[in-house]
Amino acid sequence: DICIVPLRVTVNDAGRTALILRELQKKSGLGKKEFINKIIFLFSIVPYYKQDKIDTYKDELYKTFPGAQFFEQSIKKTVSFTRVSTNQQKSKDIKKVEDAF
């Protein structure tokens, strides 16, 4: 089993995620290495102007979770994500979101 952990490229999200995962690891009863092997991080809803910061956040997470795994690709932010399932949804929004994956 694996767990995909979505992350936004923000200091708060990376820090909060690290705290939550440390607590989850304790509650899981798994050793740190075994726990880390089940986690794969995915940077999602990344604005174009933060693409270059992904490596910085990876480095920070490696400090807390040495050997952490990351998806090579990130999911870029598009306005379509925020409109889906709202009264502002446009006809092509769902297709754009599906294409992002």
PDB file of C-alpha atoms in Angstrom:
ATOM      1  CA  ASP A   1       0.000   0.000   0.000  1.00  0.00           C
ATOM      2  CA  ILE A   2       1.059   3.561  -0.669  1.00  0.00           C
ATOM      3  CA  CYS A   3      -0.250   6.968   0.259  1.00  0.00           C
ATOM      4  CA  ILE A   4      -0.136   9.866  -2.192  1.00  0.00           C
ATOM      5  CA  VAL A   5       0.267  13.118  -0.277  1.00  0.00           C
ATOM      6  CA  PRO A   6      -0.743  16.232  -2.221  1.00  0.00           C
ATOM      7  CA  LEU A   7       1.218  19.386  -1.406  1.00  0.00           C
ATOM      8  CA  ARG A   8       0.897  23.005  -2.359  1.00  0.00           C
ATOM      9  CA  VAL A   9       4.065  25.039  -2.812  1.00  0.00           C
ATOM     10  CA  THR A  10       3.747  27.067   0.390  1.00  0.00           C
ATOM     11  CA  VAL A  11       5.779  27.119   3.584  1.00  0.00           C
ATOM     12  CA  ASN A  12       2.660  26.550   5.673  1.00  0.00           C
ATOM     13  CA  ASP A  13       1.533  23.528   3.674  1.00  0.00           C
ATOM     14  CA  ALA A  14       4.952  21.848   3.706  1.00  0.00           C
ATOM     15  CA  GLY A  15       5.393  22.466   7.441  1.00  0.00           C
ATOM     16  CA  ARG A  16       1.884  21.373   8.351  1.00  0.00           C
ATOM     17  CA  THR A  17       2.214  18.249   6.204  1.00  0.00           C
ATOM     18  CA  ALA A  18       5.490  17.307   7.897  1.00  0.00           C
ATOM     19  CA  LEU A  19       3.903  17.662  11.354  1.00  0.00           C
ATOM     20  CA  ILE A  20       0.853  15.625  10.391  1.00  0.00           C
ATOM     21  CA  LEU A  21       2.929  12.866   8.798  1.00  0.00           C
ATOM     22  CA  ARG A  22       5.192  12.582  11.843  1.00  0.00           C
ATOM     23  CA  GLU A  23       2.105  12.114  13.998  1.00  0.00           C
ATOM     24  CA  LEU A  24       0.617   9.636  11.516  1.00  0.00           C
ATOM     25  CA  GLN A  25       3.851   7.645  11.502  1.00  0.00           C
ATOM     26  CA  LYS A  26       3.733   7.362  15.305  1.00  0.00           C
ATOM     27  CA  LYS A  27       0.100   6.235  15.259  1.00  0.00           C
ATOM     28  CA  SER A  28       0.700   3.751  12.436  1.00  0.00           C
ATOM     29  CA  GLY A  29       3.172   1.780  14.518  1.00  0.00           C
ATOM     30  CA  LEU A  30       5.501   1.552  11.515  1.00  0.00           C
ATOM     31  CA  GLY A  31       9.186   2.318  11.692  1.00  0.00           C
ATOM     32  CA  LYS A  32      10.258   5.596  10.089  1.00  0.00           C
ATOM     33  CA  LYS A  33      11.880   3.949   7.054  1.00  0.00           C
ATOM     34  CA  GLU A  34       8.934   1.623   6.428  1.00  0.00           C
ATOM     35  CA  PHE A  35       6.511   4.548   6.773  1.00  0.00           C
ATOM     36  CA  ILE A  36       8.492   6.767   4.380  1.00  0.00           C
ATOM     37  CA  ASN A  37       8.543   3.983   1.789  1.00  0.00           C
ATOM     38  CA  LYS A  38       4.740   4.108   1.685  1.00  0.00           C
ATOM     39  CA  ILE A  39       4.555   7.881   1.063  1.00  0.00           C
ATOM     40  CA  ILE A  40       4.778   9.605  -2.327  1.00  0.00           C
ATOM     41  CA  PHE A  41       4.497  13.388  -2.458  1.00  0.00           C
ATOM     42  CA  LEU A  42       2.722  15.177  -5.302  1.00  0.00           C
ATOM     43  CA  PHE A  43       2.943  18.933  -5.723  1.00  0.00           C
ATOM     44  CA  SER A  44      -0.487  20.078  -6.865  1.00  0.00           C
ATOM     45  CA  ILE A  45      -2.175  23.264  -7.963  1.00  0.00           C
ATOM     46  CA  VAL A  46       1.224  24.881  -8.579  1.00  0.00           C
ATOM     47  CA  PRO A  47       1.110  28.387 -10.089  1.00  0.00           C
ATOM     48  CA  TYR A  48       3.617  28.994 -12.881  1.00  0.00           C
ATOM     49  CA  TYR A  49       5.537  31.516 -10.751  1.00  0.00           C
ATOM     50  CA  LYS A  50       6.215  28.889  -8.046  1.00  0.00           C
ATOM     51  CA  GLN A  51       7.442  26.066 -10.301  1.00  0.00           C
ATOM     52  CA  ASP A  52      11.057  26.940  -9.509  1.00  0.00           C
ATOM     53  CA  LYS A  53      10.435  26.649  -5.749  1.00  0.00           C
ATOM     54  CA  ILE A  54       9.491  22.960  -5.851  1.00  0.00           C
ATOM     55  CA  ASP A  55      13.100  21.829  -5.354  1.00  0.00           C
ATOM     56  CA  THR A  56      13.390  24.026  -2.248  1.00  0.00           C
ATOM     57  CA  TYR A  57      10.333  22.356  -0.714  1.00  0.00           C
ATOM     58  CA  LYS A  58      11.612  18.907  -1.673  1.00  0.00           C
ATOM     59  CA  ASP A  59      14.871  19.667   0.141  1.00  0.00           C
ATOM     60  CA  GLU A  60      12.954  20.716   3.265  1.00  0.00           C
ATOM     61  CA  LEU A  61      10.861  17.553   3.210  1.00  0.00           C
ATOM     62  CA  TYR A  62      13.985  15.406   2.692  1.00  0.00           C
ATOM     63  CA  LYS A  63      15.305  16.815   5.992  1.00  0.00           C
ATOM     64  CA  THR A  64      12.267  15.475   7.826  1.00  0.00           C
ATOM     65  CA  PHE A  65      11.718  12.398   5.648  1.00  0.00           C
ATOM     66  CA  PRO A  66      15.071  11.212   4.241  1.00  0.00           C
ATOM     67  CA  GLY A  67      14.473   9.018   1.218  1.00  0.00           C
ATOM     68  CA  ALA A  68      11.051  10.520   0.522  1.00  0.00           C
ATOM     69  CA  GLN A  69       9.615   9.876  -2.928  1.00  0.00           C
ATOM     70  CA  PHE A  70       8.160  12.542  -5.207  1.00  0.00           C
ATOM     71  CA  PHE A  71       6.243  12.397  -8.456  1.00  0.00           C
ATOM     72  CA  GLU A  72       8.376  13.828 -11.269  1.00  0.00           C
ATOM     73  CA  GLN A  73       5.519  15.968 -12.556  1.00  0.00           C
ATOM     74  CA  SER A  74       3.437  18.487 -10.656  1.00  0.00           C
ATOM     75  CA  ILE A  75      -0.161  19.476 -11.283  1.00  0.00           C
ATOM     76  CA  LYS A  76      -0.290  23.021 -12.547  1.00  0.00           C
ATOM     77  CA  LYS A  77      -2.831  25.477 -11.224  1.00  0.00           C
ATOM     78  CA  THR A  78      -5.635  26.386 -13.581  1.00  0.00           C
ATOM     79  CA  VAL A  79      -8.751  28.396 -12.911  1.00  0.00           C
ATOM     80  CA  SER A  80     -10.716  25.302 -13.948  1.00  0.00           C
ATOM     81  CA  PHE A  81      -9.899  23.591 -10.630  1.00  0.00           C
ATOM     82  CA  THR A  82     -11.642  26.274  -8.614  1.00  0.00           C
ATOM     83  CA  ARG A  83     -14.757  26.428 -10.803  1.00  0.00           C
ATOM     84  CA  VAL A  84     -15.615  22.713 -11.003  1.00  0.00           C
ATOM     85  CA  SER A  85     -18.875  21.887  -9.204  1.00  0.00           C
ATOM     86  CA  THR A  86     -19.777  25.537  -8.724  1.00  0.00           C
ATOM     87  CA  ASN A  87     -22.300  27.692 -10.535  1.00  0.00           C
ATOM     88  CA  GLN A  88     -19.318  29.311 -12.308  1.00  0.00           C
ATOM     89  CA  GLN A  89     -18.244  26.064 -13.998  1.00  0.00           C
ATOM     90  CA  LYS A  90     -17.697  26.369 -17.743  1.00  0.00           C
ATOM     91  CA  SER A  91     -18.330  23.592 -20.243  1.00  0.00           C
ATOM     92  CA  LYS A  92     -14.630  22.725 -20.754  1.00  0.00           C
ATOM     93  CA  ASP A  93     -13.526  22.922 -17.097  1.00  0.00           C
ATOM     94  CA  ILE A  94     -13.870  19.210 -16.337  1.00  0.00           C
ATOM     95  CA  LYS A  95     -11.922  18.288 -19.472  1.00  0.00           C
ATOM     96  CA  LYS A  96      -9.132  20.710 -18.478  1.00  0.00           C
ATOM     97  CA  VAL A  97      -8.941  19.208 -14.991  1.00  0.00           C
ATOM     98  CA  GLU A  98      -8.876  15.667 -16.398  1.00  0.00           C
ATOM     99  CA  ASP A  99      -6.098  16.672 -18.802  1.00  0.00           C
ATOM    100  CA  ALA A 100      -4.056  17.990 -15.865  1.00  0.00           C
ATOM    101  CA  PHE A 101      -3.955  14.447 -14.490  1.00  0.00           C
TER     102      PHE A 101
END
